[in-house]
Amino acid sequence: MKQVTGYLRQKGPAGIRNYTLVISTVHCANSLAQSIADKTGSHVIVHDYGCLESADNARSTFFALKNVALNPNIAAVLIVGLGCEQTDRDRLLSEIRNVEKPVECLTLQACGGFIKAEELGIKLMNEMKAHISDKRESISFSNLVVGVQCGGSDWTTALAANPLIGALTDRIVKAGGSVLMGECAGFPGSEHIVAEHACSYEVGLQIMDMCDSLRAVFFSEHGQSLSDVNPTPGNKAGGITTLVEKSMGNVKKMGAAPIQGILRIGEYPPHPGLWLLDIRAAGPDATTTSGFSLSGAVMGVFSTGRGTPLGNVAFPVVKLTGNTDAYRMLPDILDFNAGVILEGQSLDTTADALFDFVLDIACGCCSRSEINHCFEFMIPRDYR
Amino acid sequence: MALVDIQQGEAVTAEGGILIARNAVSKGHKIAWRDIHAGESVVKYGVPIGKASSEIKQGDHVHIHNVLDITDELCTAYASAFRQRGGGEK
């Protein structure tokens, strides 16, 4: 099997990318952060939060900014603030310093304005970049933590693309890596199948409890069942009739590997294997992808029938489709065609090819999401 | 599930047999492999995905107009069966 190469860190798991990241601590600093990132070839996180937030929202803002900064693929961080915001910059700085990751911090107010802050930001980031080693080294497979997901689904998703991700999951786990599966709001109706995949009866019970609870919470908050709003009108137009039918397609991504347990957003897998990540939010696709980045994923694999350009600020997202027409129509956003399965190519042969492709991406080849500079990030709100 | 668009009256081959489509069925949509009585389970992937809300004839388009979503009912049944089973057997 191919070796995985990447970058060793002072503390914690190795990364497969050396991204540098500019983080805005508050919406007032967004333009400054964006400008510094653009001029230093860095990724950026801008958002609408960081001030006048309730205590619990402020906590989740801080938690998300801190955890994405700690992602193994991020080689250096520049924190950019206004100076009077709610987000605790000093704590953010010290949490990142704790793992001995290069990090600097500035505020627009202390620098004496936008131009001076921008100059200083560019200088600090370029100094940090000059010290980052770009030499790839052989790293253990246990560093390969991959988030699997689907979105913009169509009739080929359940038939080809998600079973292919399942076969990929099995290969990653067998090789000693980890797979994270989120989208828990998509389990009801298939929870008995998910629970049967648990490594123990206790973990199976936790899965059942989680599904019971997310259905009950949805009903109490909205007065509707999950199945009243899901499948979506688009799903129905595509032929999906009920929530069970949709969830049966969703859970095919887990393959046959035993589920080791349920992680909360921000928790890293304590040992390699297949893990559920408790992401219940029914937000856009980036909600789940961002959740993966907070739990240490260094890569995403995403199936889409209709096609989406989605990427992530902290990792490459490999996108595959079971729809050969979509693959031909959208060649610059889709990485891999799983539609060959519907044309008769075996699942195993296709999964071997996808596994090879994923390892090439892990070792430094660019995914379409990277080529297109799709580096999205959302601060998850609805997590436990 | 239809892998191509099917016209009304077209002969369809599936699982080694042939049936006649009683309605037009777009690709990705379902066609009934056998008669399903009202109230009976509609099975796909080997599991019930809903309940027939009216009589479904072999060759009918099967979708929201003749299938009831019973996900909540199934979830409750799955959870209670799993809890009753206990950790001993699998």
mmCIF file of C-alpha atoms in Angstrom, chain A residues 155 158-159 188-193 195-205 208-209 212 215 225-227 230-231 235-246 248-249 252 325 342, chain B residues 1-4 26-30 44-51 61-76 78-90:
data_model
loop_
_atom_site.group_PDB
_atom_site.id
_atom_site.type_symbol
_atom_site.label_atom_id
_atom_site.label_comp_id
_atom_site.label_asym_id
_atom_site.label_seq_id
_atom_site.Cartn_x
_atom_site.Cartn_y
_atom_site.Cartn_z
ATOM 1 C CA TRP A 155 -31.124 9.069 -7.237
ATOM 2 C CA ALA A 158 -27.874 5.875 -2.634
ATOM 3 C CA LEU A 159 -27.267 3.581 -5.581
ATOM 4 C CA PRO A 188 -33.884 8.197 11.832
ATOM 5 C CA GLY A 189 -35.529 5.335 10.001
ATOM 6 C CA SER A 190 -32.230 3.482 9.679
ATOM 7 C CA GLU A 191 -31.007 3.759 13.248
ATOM 8 C CA HIS A 192 -31.452 0.017 13.803
ATOM 9 C CA ILE A 193 -28.972 -0.614 11.000
ATOM 10 C CA ALA A 195 -26.891 0.531 15.866
ATOM 11 C CA GLU A 196 -26.181 -3.000 14.584
ATOM 12 C CA HIS A 197 -22.852 -1.648 13.296
ATOM 13 C CA ALA A 198 -21.826 -0.531 16.775
ATOM 14 C CA CYS A 199 -18.767 -2.204 18.283
ATOM 15 C CA SER A 200 -20.779 -2.953 21.457
ATOM 16 C CA TYR A 201 -24.365 -3.077 22.638
ATOM 17 C CA GLU A 202 -23.714 0.002 24.801
ATOM 18 C CA VAL A 203 -22.623 2.049 21.809
ATOM 19 C CA GLY A 204 -25.701 0.763 19.957
ATOM 20 C CA LEU A 205 -27.879 2.029 22.798
ATOM 21 C CA MET A 208 -30.665 4.724 19.652
ATOM 22 C CA ASP A 209 -30.785 7.338 22.442
ATOM 23 C CA ASP A 212 -34.749 9.339 19.950
ATOM 24 C CA ARG A 215 -36.484 13.449 16.943
ATOM 25 C CA SER A 225 -41.868 15.495 12.837
ATOM 26 C CA LEU A 226 -38.531 15.292 11.037
ATOM 27 C CA SER A 227 -40.362 13.403 8.296
ATOM 28 C CA ASN A 230 -37.414 15.727 5.161
ATOM 29 C CA PRO A 231 -37.200 14.480 2.397
ATOM 30 C CA ASN A 235 -35.526 14.900 -2.982
ATOM 31 C CA LYS A 236 -39.162 14.080 -3.734
ATOM 32 C CA ALA A 237 -38.876 15.402 -7.271
ATOM 33 C CA GLY A 238 -35.902 13.059 -7.647
ATOM 34 C CA GLY A 239 -37.929 10.032 -6.510
ATOM 35 C CA ILE A 240 -37.259 9.783 -2.752
ATOM 36 C CA THR A 241 -40.631 9.184 -1.087
ATOM 37 C CA THR A 242 -39.986 8.913 2.663
ATOM 38 C CA LEU A 243 -37.410 9.768 5.325
ATOM 39 C CA VAL A 244 -36.577 6.074 5.843
ATOM 40 C CA GLU A 245 -35.794 5.743 2.174
ATOM 41 C CA LYS A 246 -33.503 8.775 2.317
ATOM 42 C CA MET A 248 -31.120 4.211 4.054
ATOM 43 C CA GLY A 249 -29.107 5.969 1.357
ATOM 44 C CA LYS A 252 -24.522 3.445 3.212
ATOM 45 C CA ASP A 325 -24.052 13.299 -16.600
ATOM 46 C CA LEU A 342 -24.110 2.011 -12.647
ATOM 47 C CA MET B 1 -36.004 1.883 -8.966
ATOM 48 C CA ALA B 2 -35.997 3.114 -12.571
ATOM 49 C CA LEU B 3 -32.489 3.604 -13.974
ATOM 50 C CA VAL B 4 -33.922 5.262 -17.100
ATOM 51 C CA SER B 26 -38.909 9.007 -14.290
ATOM 52 C CA LYS B 27 -35.435 7.672 -13.551
ATOM 53 C CA GLY B 28 -34.754 7.532 -9.852
ATOM 54 C CA HIS B 29 -38.427 6.908 -9.117
ATOM 55 C CA LYS B 30 -39.941 3.590 -8.036
ATOM 56 C CA LYS B 44 -37.060 -1.139 -0.674
ATOM 57 C CA TYR B 45 -33.468 -2.005 0.301
ATOM 58 C CA GLY B 46 -35.071 -4.974 2.110
ATOM 59 C CA VAL B 47 -36.726 -2.723 4.720
ATOM 60 C CA PRO B 48 -40.147 -1.066 4.937
ATOM 61 C CA ILE B 49 -39.828 2.505 3.685
ATOM 62 C CA GLY B 50 -43.515 3.357 4.161
ATOM 63 C CA LYS B 51 -47.069 2.073 3.986
ATOM 64 C CA HIS B 61 -45.503 4.479 -10.063
ATOM 65 C CA VAL B 62 -44.853 4.325 -6.304
ATOM 66 C CA HIS B 63 -44.378 7.699 -4.641
ATOM 67 C CA ILE B 64 -45.886 10.220 -2.214
ATOM 68 C CA HIS B 65 -49.352 9.930 -3.842
ATOM 69 C CA ASN B 66 -49.737 6.299 -2.751
ATOM 70 C CA VAL B 67 -47.187 5.873 0.074
ATOM 71 C CA LEU B 68 -47.497 7.144 3.632
ATOM 72 C CA ASP B 69 -44.340 8.169 5.538
ATOM 73 C CA ILE B 70 -44.311 6.082 8.739
ATOM 74 C CA THR B 71 -40.730 6.886 9.765
ATOM 75 C CA ASP B 72 -41.713 7.939 13.309
ATOM 76 C CA GLU B 73 -43.629 4.696 13.867
ATOM 77 C CA LEU B 74 -40.689 2.632 12.576
ATOM 78 C CA CYS B 75 -38.144 4.560 14.700
ATOM 79 C CA THR B 76 -40.141 3.883 17.860
ATOM 80 C CA TYR B 78 -36.725 -0.154 16.152
ATOM 81 C CA ALA B 79 -35.662 1.575 19.364
ATOM 82 C CA SER B 80 -37.924 -0.502 21.593
ATOM 83 C CA ALA B 81 -36.895 -3.765 19.875
ATOM 84 C CA PHE B 82 -33.209 -2.889 20.354
ATOM 85 C CA ARG B 83 -33.712 -2.035 24.039
ATOM 86 C CA GLN B 84 -35.748 -5.188 24.701
ATOM 87 C CA ARG B 85 -33.188 -7.363 22.968
ATOM 88 C CA GLY B 86 -30.509 -6.464 25.512
ATOM 89 C CA GLY B 87 -26.780 -6.912 25.055
ATOM 90 C CA GLY B 88 -26.662 -10.691 25.083
ATOM 91 C CA GLU B 89 -27.590 -11.672 21.567
ATOM 92 C CA LYS B 90 -26.881 -10.174 18.222
#
